[in-house]
mmCIF file of C-alpha atoms and ligand atoms in Angstrom:
data_model
loop_
_atom_site.group_PDB
_atom_site.id
_atom_site.type_symbol
_atom_site.label_atom_id
_atom_site.label_comp_id
_atom_site.label_asym_id
_atom_site.label_seq_id
_atom_site.Cartn_x
_atom_site.Cartn_y
_atom_site.Cartn_z
ATOM 1 C CA MET A 96 -59.899 -1.310 11.179
ATOM 2 C CA SER A 97 -59.953 -1.802 7.449
ATOM 3 C CA GLY A 98 -57.145 -1.202 5.085
ATOM 4 C CA GLN A 99 -54.867 -2.766 2.611
ATOM 5 C CA THR A 100 -51.923 -1.269 4.469
ATOM 6 C CA LEU A 101 -50.173 -4.251 5.963
ATOM 7 C CA THR A 102 -46.999 -2.479 6.886
ATOM 8 C CA ILE A 103 -48.372 -2.139 10.430
ATOM 9 C CA PRO A 104 -48.121 -5.299 12.488
ATOM 10 C CA PRO A 105 -51.447 -6.209 14.116
ATOM 11 C CA PRO A 106 -51.582 -5.674 17.880
ATOM 12 C CA ALA A 107 -50.144 -8.636 19.770
ATOM 13 C CA ALA A 108 -52.655 -10.709 21.724
ATOM 14 C CA THR A 109 -50.466 -10.568 24.809
ATOM 15 C CA PRO A 110 -48.167 -7.831 26.080
ATOM 16 C CA ALA A 111 -45.015 -7.887 23.959
ATOM 17 C CA ARG A 112 -42.728 -7.757 26.936
ATOM 18 C CA ARG A 113 -43.736 -9.315 30.212
ATOM 19 C CA PRO A 114 -42.171 -7.780 33.309
ATOM 20 C CA ALA A 115 -39.641 -10.151 34.854
ATOM 21 C CA ALA A 116 -41.027 -9.903 38.390
ATOM 22 C CA PRO A 117 -44.525 -8.713 39.273
ATOM 23 C CA ARG A 118 -44.507 -5.028 40.005
ATOM 24 C CA MET A 119 -45.697 -2.994 42.914
ATOM 25 C CA LEU A 120 -46.469 0.703 42.835
ATOM 26 C CA THR A 121 -47.443 3.083 45.573
ATOM 27 C CA GLY A 122 -46.494 6.499 46.880
ATOM 28 C CA ASP A 123 -47.604 9.817 48.290
ATOM 29 C CA ARG A 124 -48.192 13.417 47.429
ATOM 30 C CA PRO A 125 -45.151 15.525 48.362
ATOM 31 C CA THR A 126 -46.834 17.652 51.006
ATOM 32 C CA GLY A 127 -44.519 17.025 53.945
ATOM 33 C CA ARG A 128 -42.633 14.530 56.028
ATOM 34 C CA LEU A 129 -44.064 11.083 56.732
ATOM 35 C CA HIS A 130 -45.714 10.321 60.063
ATOM 36 C CA LEU A 131 -46.815 7.341 62.143
ATOM 37 C CA GLY A 132 -50.140 7.219 60.295
ATOM 38 C CA HIS A 133 -48.302 6.700 57.019
ATOM 39 C CA TYR A 134 -46.203 4.026 58.667
ATOM 40 C CA VAL A 135 -49.163 2.023 59.913
ATOM 41 C CA GLY A 136 -51.359 2.604 56.864
ATOM 42 C CA SER A 137 -48.856 1.844 54.176
ATOM 43 C CA LEU A 138 -45.119 2.137 54.894
ATOM 44 C CA ALA A 139 -44.955 -1.036 56.974
ATOM 45 C CA ASN A 140 -46.493 -2.983 54.095
ATOM 46 C CA ARG A 141 -44.161 -1.378 51.597
ATOM 47 C CA VAL A 142 -41.158 -2.380 53.642
ATOM 48 C CA ARG A 143 -42.466 -5.900 54.144
ATOM 49 C CA LEU A 144 -43.284 -6.443 50.464
ATOM 50 C CA HIS A 145 -40.887 -4.393 48.397
ATOM 51 C CA LYS A 146 -38.227 -7.031 47.812
ATOM 52 C CA GLN A 147 -40.763 -9.529 46.477
ATOM 53 C CA TYR A 148 -41.622 -7.176 43.630
ATOM 54 C CA GLU A 149 -40.025 -4.794 41.253
ATOM 55 C CA SER A 150 -41.079 -1.829 43.368
ATOM 56 C CA PHE A 151 -41.941 1.672 42.194
ATOM 57 C CA PHE A 152 -42.580 4.595 44.540
ATOM 58 C CA ILE A 153 -44.255 7.660 43.140
ATOM 59 C CA VAL A 154 -43.805 11.224 44.327
ATOM 60 C CA ALA A 155 -47.260 12.264 43.162
ATOM 61 C CA ASP A 156 -46.835 15.982 42.617
ATOM 62 C CA LEU A 157 -49.490 16.079 39.861
ATOM 63 C CA HIS A 158 -51.932 14.649 42.386
ATOM 64 C CA MET A 159 -50.905 17.353 44.828
ATOM 65 C CA LEU A 160 -51.962 19.980 42.279
ATOM 66 C CA THR A 161 -55.585 18.792 42.502
ATOM 67 C CA THR A 162 -55.883 20.527 45.885
ATOM 68 C CA LYS A 163 -52.650 22.499 46.370
ATOM 69 C CA ASN A 164 -51.408 24.376 43.329
ATOM 70 C CA SER A 165 -50.046 27.719 44.504
ATOM 71 C CA ALA A 166 -46.567 28.748 43.401
ATOM 72 C CA GLU A 167 -45.427 28.178 46.997
ATOM 73 C CA ASP A 168 -46.908 24.669 47.073
ATOM 74 C CA ILE A 169 -45.032 23.840 43.891
ATOM 75 C CA ALA A 170 -41.811 25.439 45.124
ATOM 76 C CA ALA A 171 -41.962 23.170 48.194
ATOM 77 C CA VAL A 172 -42.068 19.942 46.161
ATOM 78 C CA ARG A 173 -38.319 19.454 45.940
ATOM 79 C CA ARG A 174 -37.835 19.736 49.699
ATOM 80 C CA ASN A 175 -40.891 17.614 50.504
ATOM 81 C CA ALA A 176 -40.032 14.947 47.939
ATOM 82 C CA THR A 177 -36.533 14.693 49.382
ATOM 83 C CA ASP A 178 -37.929 14.298 52.901
ATOM 84 C CA MET A 179 -40.415 11.683 51.740
ATOM 85 C CA VAL A 180 -37.792 9.537 50.069
ATOM 86 C CA LEU A 181 -35.497 9.929 53.055
ATOM 87 C CA ASP A 182 -38.321 8.910 55.401
ATOM 88 C CA SER A 183 -39.054 5.887 53.214
ATOM 89 C CA LEU A 184 -35.451 4.718 53.333
ATOM 90 C CA ALA A 185 -35.426 5.405 57.073
ATOM 91 C CA ALA A 186 -38.523 3.223 57.482
ATOM 92 C CA GLY A 187 -36.678 0.355 55.829
ATOM 93 C CA LEU A 188 -36.981 0.514 52.052
ATOM 94 C CA ASP A 189 -33.774 -0.750 50.479
ATOM 95 C CA PRO A 190 -32.603 1.771 47.855
ATOM 96 C CA ALA A 191 -31.252 -1.109 45.751
ATOM 97 C CA HIS A 192 -34.796 -2.540 45.553
ATOM 98 C CA SER A 193 -36.785 0.669 45.179
ATOM 99 C CA VAL A 194 -37.433 2.877 42.167
ATOM 100 C CA PHE A 195 -38.400 6.391 43.281
ATOM 101 C CA PHE A 196 -39.817 8.709 40.633
ATOM 102 C CA LEU A 197 -41.249 12.177 40.215
ATOM 103 C CA GLN A 198 -44.652 12.024 38.546
ATOM 104 C CA SER A 199 -44.454 15.409 36.792
ATOM 105 C CA ALA A 200 -41.211 14.346 35.078
ATOM 106 C CA VAL A 201 -43.045 11.463 33.388
ATOM 107 C CA PRO A 202 -45.447 13.394 31.137
ATOM 108 C CA GLU A 203 -46.647 10.206 29.403
ATOM 109 C CA VAL A 204 -48.652 9.488 32.570
ATOM 110 C CA ALA A 205 -50.905 12.425 31.667
ATOM 111 C CA GLU A 206 -51.625 10.948 28.242
ATOM 112 C CA ILE A 207 -52.350 7.564 29.787
ATOM 113 C CA SER A 208 -54.716 9.254 32.214
ATOM 114 C CA LEU A 209 -56.510 10.927 29.313
ATOM 115 C CA LEU A 210 -56.906 7.621 27.453
ATOM 116 C CA LEU A 211 -58.243 5.933 30.590
ATOM 117 C CA SER A 212 -60.681 8.742 31.366
ATOM 118 C CA SER A 213 -63.042 7.478 28.639
ATOM 119 C CA LEU A 214 -63.446 4.249 30.602
ATOM 120 C CA VAL A 215 -65.106 5.716 33.695
ATOM 121 C CA THR A 216 -68.196 7.854 34.284
ATOM 122 C CA VAL A 217 -68.638 11.058 36.250
ATOM 123 C CA PRO A 218 -71.292 9.580 38.616
ATOM 124 C CA ARG A 219 -68.918 6.688 39.402
ATOM 125 C CA LEU A 220 -66.282 9.205 40.482
ATOM 126 C CA GLU A 221 -68.797 11.407 42.302
ATOM 127 C CA ARG A 222 -69.713 8.473 44.533
ATOM 128 C CA ILE A 223 -66.198 8.242 45.991
ATOM 129 C CA PRO A 224 -66.351 9.741 49.502
ATOM 130 C CA SER A 225 -62.611 10.485 49.829
ATOM 131 C CA LEU A 226 -62.762 13.012 46.983
ATOM 132 C CA LYS A 227 -65.495 15.018 48.676
ATOM 133 C CA GLU A 228 -63.487 14.896 51.898
ATOM 134 C CA MET A 229 -60.364 16.111 50.130
ATOM 135 C CA ALA A 230 -62.313 18.974 48.539
ATOM 136 C CA ARG A 231 -63.753 19.928 51.921
ATOM 137 C CA ASP A 232 -60.412 19.638 53.747
ATOM 138 C CA ALA A 233 -58.817 21.855 51.105
ATOM 139 C CA GLY A 234 -61.534 24.473 51.675
ATOM 140 C CA LYS A 235 -63.054 24.111 48.201
ATOM 141 C CA ARG A 236 -66.727 24.898 47.906
ATOM 142 C CA GLU A 237 -66.922 23.255 44.500
ATOM 143 C CA MET A 238 -65.262 20.107 43.190
ATOM 144 C CA PRO A 239 -62.201 20.921 41.059
ATOM 145 C CA PHE A 240 -62.278 19.087 37.727
ATOM 146 C CA ALA A 241 -58.823 17.615 38.355
ATOM 147 C CA LEU A 242 -59.824 16.399 41.816
ATOM 148 C CA LEU A 243 -62.754 14.458 40.379
ATOM 149 C CA GLY A 244 -60.214 12.849 38.047
ATOM 150 C CA TYR A 245 -57.806 12.075 40.903
ATOM 151 C CA PRO A 246 -58.551 8.316 40.878
ATOM 152 C CA VAL A 247 -58.187 8.205 37.087
ATOM 153 C CA LEU A 248 -54.734 9.775 37.324
ATOM 154 C CA GLN A 249 -53.932 7.316 40.101
ATOM 155 C CA ALA A 250 -55.105 4.466 37.860
ATOM 156 C CA ALA A 251 -52.776 5.861 35.179
ATOM 157 C CA ASP A 252 -49.840 5.740 37.649
ATOM 158 C CA ILE A 253 -50.622 2.184 38.648
ATOM 159 C CA LEU A 254 -51.291 0.875 35.151
ATOM 160 C CA SER A 255 -48.430 2.829 33.547
ATOM 161 C CA VAL A 256 -45.951 0.357 35.023
ATOM 162 C CA LYS A 257 -48.431 -2.553 34.867
ATOM 163 C CA ALA A 258 -48.319 -2.907 38.641
ATOM 164 C CA ALA A 259 -49.821 -6.085 40.108
ATOM 165 C CA ALA A 260 -49.913 -4.888 43.729
ATOM 166 C CA VAL A 261 -50.729 -1.547 45.338
ATOM 167 C CA PRO A 262 -50.158 -1.235 49.093
ATOM 168 C CA VAL A 263 -52.141 1.793 50.311
ATOM 169 C CA GLY A 264 -53.988 3.031 53.364
ATOM 170 C CA ARG A 265 -57.737 2.834 53.768
ATOM 171 C CA ASP A 266 -58.451 6.257 52.271
ATOM 172 C CA ASN A 267 -56.962 5.123 48.953
ATOM 173 C CA ALA A 268 -58.782 1.788 48.709
ATOM 174 C CA ALA A 269 -61.632 3.219 46.621
ATOM 175 C CA HIS A 270 -59.133 4.692 44.170
ATOM 176 C CA VAL A 271 -57.451 1.335 43.643
ATOM 177 C CA GLU A 272 -60.904 -0.143 43.036
ATOM 178 C CA VAL A 273 -61.387 2.378 40.218
ATOM 179 C CA ALA A 274 -58.004 1.352 38.786
ATOM 180 C CA ARG A 275 -59.108 -2.291 38.844
ATOM 181 C CA GLU A 276 -62.332 -1.486 37.017
ATOM 182 C CA ILE A 277 -60.505 0.578 34.417
ATOM 183 C CA ALA A 278 -57.911 -2.171 33.848
ATOM 184 C CA ARG A 279 -60.621 -4.791 33.306
ATOM 185 C CA ARG A 280 -62.579 -2.505 31.021
ATOM 186 C CA PHE A 281 -59.522 -1.661 28.931
ATOM 187 C CA ASN A 282 -58.539 -5.321 28.581
ATOM 188 C CA ARG A 283 -62.064 -6.329 27.582
ATOM 189 C CA ARG A 284 -62.600 -3.505 25.151
ATOM 190 C CA TYR A 285 -59.234 -3.393 23.379
ATOM 191 C CA GLY A 286 -57.070 -6.344 24.356
ATOM 192 C CA PRO A 287 -55.115 -7.751 27.299
ATOM 193 C CA VAL A 288 -52.603 -5.095 28.265
ATOM 194 C CA PHE A 289 -52.901 -4.727 32.044
ATOM 195 C CA PRO A 290 -52.742 -7.013 35.041
ATOM 196 C CA VAL A 291 -55.666 -6.172 37.363
ATOM 197 C CA PRO A 292 -53.835 -4.591 40.310
ATOM 198 C CA ALA A 293 -54.475 -6.053 43.768
ATOM 199 C CA LEU A 294 -55.063 -3.803 46.761
ATOM 200 C CA VAL A 295 -52.821 -4.559 49.746
ATOM 201 C CA HIS A 296 -54.236 -3.263 53.059
ATOM 202 C CA GLY A 297 -52.315 -2.000 56.088
ATOM 203 C CA ASP A 298 -52.352 -4.024 59.341
ATOM 204 C CA VAL A 299 -54.086 -1.439 61.502
ATOM 205 C CA PRO A 300 -57.310 0.055 60.051
ATOM 206 C CA SER A 301 -56.151 3.633 60.508
ATOM 207 C CA LEU A 302 -54.286 5.522 63.153
ATOM 208 C CA PRO A 303 -56.174 8.290 64.989
ATOM 209 C CA GLY A 304 -54.533 11.694 65.481
ATOM 210 C CA THR A 305 -52.957 12.780 68.764
ATOM 211 C CA ASP A 306 -56.065 14.968 69.218
ATOM 212 C CA GLY A 307 -58.415 11.968 68.967
ATOM 213 C CA GLN A 308 -59.669 12.781 65.461
ATOM 214 C CA ALA A 309 -60.169 9.724 63.286
ATOM 215 C CA LYS A 310 -57.153 10.382 61.103
ATOM 216 C CA MET A 311 -53.562 11.418 61.661
ATOM 217 C CA SER A 312 -52.714 14.079 59.135
ATOM 218 C CA LYS A 313 -50.294 16.901 58.617
ATOM 219 C CA SER A 314 -53.045 19.358 57.720
ATOM 220 C CA LEU A 315 -54.893 18.612 60.967
ATOM 221 C CA GLY A 316 -51.713 19.220 62.977
ATOM 222 C CA ASN A 317 -52.168 16.006 64.959
ATOM 223 C CA ALA A 318 -49.249 13.936 63.684
ATOM 224 C CA ILE A 319 -46.113 12.411 65.149
ATOM 225 C CA TYR A 320 -43.434 12.391 62.447
ATOM 226 C CA LEU A 321 -40.904 9.643 61.849
ATOM 227 C CA ALA A 322 -38.198 12.294 62.188
ATOM 228 C CA ASP A 323 -39.519 13.820 65.441
ATOM 229 C CA PRO A 324 -36.767 13.793 68.086
ATOM 230 C CA PRO A 325 -37.506 11.945 71.374
ATOM 231 C CA ASP A 326 -38.358 15.069 73.397
ATOM 232 C CA GLU A 327 -40.790 16.189 70.679
ATOM 233 C CA VAL A 328 -42.449 12.765 70.706
ATOM 234 C CA ARG A 329 -42.754 12.898 74.481
ATOM 235 C CA ARG A 330 -44.217 16.408 74.386
ATOM 236 C CA LYS A 331 -46.820 15.372 71.793
ATOM 237 C CA VAL A 332 -47.740 12.175 73.647
ATOM 238 C CA LEU A 333 -48.149 13.898 77.023
ATOM 239 C CA ARG A 334 -50.597 16.304 75.403
ATOM 240 C CA MET A 335 -52.541 13.541 73.655
ATOM 241 C CA TYR A 336 -56.293 13.347 73.778
ATOM 242 C CA THR A 337 -57.456 10.483 75.943
ATOM 243 C CA ASP A 338 -60.673 9.324 77.643
ATOM 244 C CA PRO A 339 -62.335 12.704 78.378
ATOM 245 C CA ALA A 340 -64.668 11.219 81.019
ATOM 246 C CA ARG A 341 -61.742 10.218 83.161
ATOM 247 C CA THR A 342 -61.170 13.024 85.666
ATOM 248 C CA GLY A 343 -58.507 11.340 87.801
ATOM 249 C CA PRO A 344 -56.264 8.279 88.122
ATOM 250 C CA GLY A 345 -58.821 6.537 90.386
ATOM 251 C CA VAL A 346 -61.628 6.744 87.831
ATOM 252 C CA PRO A 347 -62.132 3.665 85.608
ATOM 253 C CA GLY A 348 -61.399 4.584 81.991
ATOM 254 C CA THR A 349 -62.158 3.333 78.494
ATOM 255 C CA VAL A 350 -59.496 1.598 76.434
ATOM 256 C CA ASP A 351 -61.606 0.959 73.338
ATOM 257 C CA GLY A 352 -61.383 3.877 70.967
ATOM 258 C CA ASN A 353 -58.825 5.597 73.202
ATOM 259 C CA PRO A 354 -56.061 6.870 70.905
ATOM 260 C CA VAL A 355 -53.388 6.409 73.578
ATOM 261 C CA PHE A 356 -54.171 2.699 73.686
ATOM 262 C CA ALA A 357 -54.508 2.530 69.900
ATOM 263 C CA TYR A 358 -50.912 3.741 69.725
ATOM 264 C CA HIS A 359 -49.808 1.297 72.440
ATOM 265 C CA ALA A 360 -51.334 -1.521 70.375
ATOM 266 C CA ALA A 361 -49.612 -0.341 67.220
ATOM 267 C CA PHE A 362 -46.135 0.545 68.509
ATOM 268 C CA ASN A 363 -45.409 -0.857 71.969
ATOM 269 C CA ASP A 364 -43.169 -3.916 71.612
ATOM 270 C CA ARG A 365 -43.959 -4.994 75.200
ATOM 271 C CA PRO A 366 -47.406 -6.646 75.072
ATOM 272 C CA ALA A 367 -47.309 -7.559 78.780
ATOM 273 C CA GLU A 368 -46.804 -3.898 79.680
ATOM 274 C CA VAL A 369 -49.723 -2.893 77.431
ATOM 275 C CA ALA A 370 -52.017 -5.557 78.927
ATOM 276 C CA ASP A 371 -51.088 -4.444 82.452
ATOM 277 C CA LEU A 372 -51.701 -0.757 81.668
ATOM 278 C CA ALA A 373 -55.041 -1.540 79.997
ATOM 279 C CA GLU A 374 -56.188 -3.578 82.976
ATOM 280 C CA ARG A 375 -55.241 -0.896 85.481
ATOM 281 C CA TYR A 376 -56.758 1.810 83.281
ATOM 282 C CA LEU A 377 -60.070 -0.040 83.092
ATOM 283 C CA SER A 378 -60.180 -0.462 86.877
ATOM 284 C CA GLY A 379 -58.981 3.033 87.731
ATOM 285 C CA GLN A 380 -55.563 2.097 89.078
ATOM 286 C CA VAL A 381 -53.196 4.023 86.886
ATOM 287 C CA GLY A 382 -52.657 7.679 86.060
ATOM 288 C CA ASP A 383 -52.742 9.001 82.502
ATOM 289 C CA VAL A 384 -49.214 10.274 82.866
ATOM 290 C CA GLU A 385 -47.785 6.800 83.471
ATOM 291 C CA VAL A 386 -49.679 5.410 80.468
ATOM 292 C CA LYS A 387 -48.402 8.261 78.322
ATOM 293 C CA GLU A 388 -44.800 8.159 79.587
ATOM 294 C CA LYS A 389 -44.699 4.455 78.727
ATOM 295 C CA LEU A 390 -46.188 5.199 75.316
ATOM 296 C CA ALA A 391 -43.635 7.938 74.607
ATOM 297 C CA ALA A 392 -40.845 5.530 75.572
ATOM 298 C CA ALA A 393 -42.314 2.812 73.328
ATOM 299 C CA ILE A 394 -42.664 5.140 70.335
ATOM 300 C CA ASN A 395 -39.108 6.352 70.845
ATOM 301 C CA ARG A 396 -37.859 2.746 70.953
ATOM 302 C CA PHE A 397 -39.755 2.172 67.722
ATOM 303 C CA LEU A 398 -38.365 5.313 66.081
ATOM 304 C CA ALA A 399 -34.732 4.936 67.206
ATOM 305 C CA PRO A 400 -33.574 2.579 64.421
ATOM 306 C CA ILE A 401 -35.624 4.555 61.878
ATOM 307 C CA GLN A 402 -33.895 7.779 62.855
ATOM 308 C CA GLU A 403 -30.515 6.099 62.855
ATOM 309 C CA ARG A 404 -31.067 4.998 59.246
ATOM 310 C CA ARG A 405 -32.376 8.450 58.353
ATOM 311 C CA ALA A 406 -29.163 10.057 59.606
ATOM 312 C CA TYR A 407 -27.092 7.479 57.729
ATOM 313 C CA PHE A 408 -28.782 8.209 54.393
ATOM 314 C CA GLN A 409 -28.955 11.946 54.987
ATOM 315 C CA ALA A 410 -25.178 12.061 55.483
ATOM 316 C CA GLN A 411 -24.668 10.871 51.891
ATOM 317 C CA ASP A 412 -24.679 14.047 49.884
ATOM 318 C CA GLY A 413 -26.656 13.781 46.645
ATOM 319 C CA LEU A 414 -27.909 10.256 47.304
ATOM 320 C CA ILE A 415 -31.605 11.164 47.284
ATOM 321 C CA ASP A 416 -31.200 13.362 44.184
ATOM 322 C CA GLN A 417 -29.488 10.516 42.341
ATOM 323 C CA LEU A 418 -32.133 7.998 43.371
ATOM 324 C CA ILE A 419 -34.895 10.284 42.128
ATOM 325 C CA VAL A 420 -33.152 11.060 38.837
ATOM 326 C CA THR A 421 -32.244 7.476 37.924
ATOM 327 C CA GLY A 422 -35.613 6.195 39.171
ATOM 328 C CA THR A 423 -37.520 8.761 37.132
ATOM 329 C CA MET A 424 -35.572 7.965 33.950
ATOM 330 C CA ARG A 425 -36.081 4.270 34.466
ATOM 331 C CA THR A 426 -39.805 4.699 35.129
ATOM 332 C CA ARG A 427 -40.219 6.978 32.141
ATOM 333 C CA ARG A 428 -38.869 4.280 29.822
ATOM 334 C CA GLU A 429 -41.356 1.771 31.248
ATOM 335 C CA VAL A 430 -44.239 4.206 30.964
ATOM 336 C CA GLN A 431 -43.353 5.030 27.359
ATOM 337 C CA ARG A 432 -43.464 1.302 26.587
ATOM 338 C CA THR A 433 -46.873 0.978 28.222
ATOM 339 C CA LEU A 434 -48.230 3.978 26.360
ATOM 340 C CA THR A 435 -47.045 2.552 23.025
ATOM 341 C CA ASP A 436 -48.615 -0.763 23.956
ATOM 342 C CA MET A 437 -51.915 0.983 24.784
ATOM 343 C CA ARG A 438 -51.953 3.083 21.613
ATOM 344 C CA ASN A 439 -51.183 0.027 19.483
ATOM 345 C CA THR A 440 -53.809 -2.125 21.187
ATOM 346 C CA MET A 441 -56.462 0.595 20.957
ATOM 347 C CA GLY A 442 -55.744 1.082 17.262
ATOM 348 C CA LEU A 443 -54.639 4.682 17.708
ATOM 349 C CA THR A 444 -51.133 4.182 16.357
ATOM 350 C CA ALA A 445 -52.536 2.736 13.143
ATOM 351 C CA ILE A 446 -54.648 5.786 12.351
ATOM 352 C CA PHE A 447 -51.789 8.140 11.758
ATOM 353 C CA THR A 448 -49.518 5.444 10.374
ATOM 354 C CA GLU A 449 -52.083 4.761 7.667
ATOM 355 C CA PHE A 450 -52.304 8.455 6.865
ATOM 356 C CA GLN A 451 -48.529 8.482 6.584
ATOM 357 C CA ASN A 452 -48.375 5.385 4.387
ATOM 358 C CA HIS A 453 -50.987 6.704 2.008
ATOM 359 C CA ALA A 454 -49.445 10.142 1.959
ATOM 360 C CA ARG A 455 -46.136 8.589 1.065
ATOM 361 C CA HIS A 456 -47.486 6.386 -1.731
ATOM 362 C CA ALA A 457 -49.896 8.846 -3.300
ATOM 363 C CA PRO A 458 -48.856 10.796 -6.353
ATOM 364 C CA ARG A 459 -47.723 14.231 -5.332
ATOM 365 C CA ALA A 460 -50.953 16.162 -4.795
ATOM 366 C CA GLU A 461 -51.511 19.742 -5.774
ATOM 367 C CA GLY A 462 -53.267 20.798 -2.606
ATOM 368 C CA ALA A 463 -54.767 23.969 -4.048
ATOM 369 C CA PRO A 464 -58.597 24.163 -4.085
ATOM 370 C CA PRO A 465 -60.305 24.514 -7.462
ATOM 371 C CA THR A 466 -61.042 28.097 -8.332
ATOM 372 C CA ASP A 467 -63.944 29.242 -10.514
HETATM 373 N N1 LIG B 234 -53.282 8.908 46.296
HETATM 374 C C1 LIG B 234 -52.040 8.779 47.021
HETATM 375 C C2 LIG B 234 -52.087 9.743 48.228
HETATM 376 O O1 LIG B 234 -53.022 9.730 48.941
HETATM 377 C C3 LIG B 234 -50.827 9.064 46.180
HETATM 378 C C4 LIG B 234 -50.756 8.262 44.927
HETATM 379 C C5 LIG B 234 -50.716 8.769 43.662
HETATM 380 C C6 LIG B 234 -50.708 6.842 44.791
HETATM 381 N N2 LIG B 234 -50.623 7.778 42.769
HETATM 382 C C7 LIG B 234 -50.611 6.589 43.411
HETATM 383 C C8 LIG B 234 -50.734 5.761 45.703
HETATM 384 C C9 LIG B 234 -50.564 5.277 42.893
HETATM 385 C C10 LIG B 234 -50.699 4.459 45.197
HETATM 386 C C11 LIG B 234 -50.609 4.233 43.811
HETATM 387 O O2 LIG B 234 -51.200 10.524 48.471
#
């Protein structure tokens, strides 16, 4: 940058305003209620960590648009976002320590995403397997442009509040890696604006579906929801996929890779009971029904306090709406600060400011082209 215009302060070498506590950001697309897979993959970590950070939770409706953008999908966002926030509070997030915000109401995120998109290549994004899977699962024969940019938009979310930690499930790990690369590249190229966000993994690798597929997901119809009542949980568990080679209670079965035992390991608070069931299962001395009845009981014990909290928060009329509105306004202020910081550091602010300064100081120009 050249220029005799010194009315613009040079970009600061360090962020002008350091966040008081390190920040955490994570969230979900508003496509439905939260289930046990969300709990294991990410919610448990959120609950465990959220008070150690200034914690932001995104309702990522712009991300939803990359695969679901019908008028009906969009009309369902309010309901789904409400359920998601309610489920999060039910799982144990303290509303006094959690900032919930609606992504589409923070338009500066889109500008941040655009600025970051120059810092990553198409082949880098094409190598991310989760994007191809999402395209396939959504029935797309060709990759939507926005879906290829999904991790860039996610990087924009994360960096827009200068988050230091991002607790996500396994399927989002590659996206956080892109955010880390982009943060480093930005800092190196323009100046130190962003902390490099750390990925925080869930405890259990990933929870299989009730049908034995690798992943629990709403779209696959193989999920147990945090809000499922006890009889619904029992019904789903009794119909769960289990060792298919086991034709009767006297036949030795496999515990490894058996989703029923994966759930026991994740949710049963009675390890002695689980060990006993596993032993008898391996030696062919227990029926599937007993294993499943005990699992249903364990999941219902696990869900009882969650559902009690859900009812408590749900009974407070307008609470979720207020949390989302105040959280979104609060986040928007932070994001606006970050965007200004980025534009200043990149030298973008100065371009127009210099035009303005010169325009102001120049003698009043005629503006009309010469005519012959
Ligand atoms: N990609 C996340 C999902 O699978 C949602 C999301 C959007 C997100 N932005 C984020 C998660 C930022 C963590 C951080 O639904």
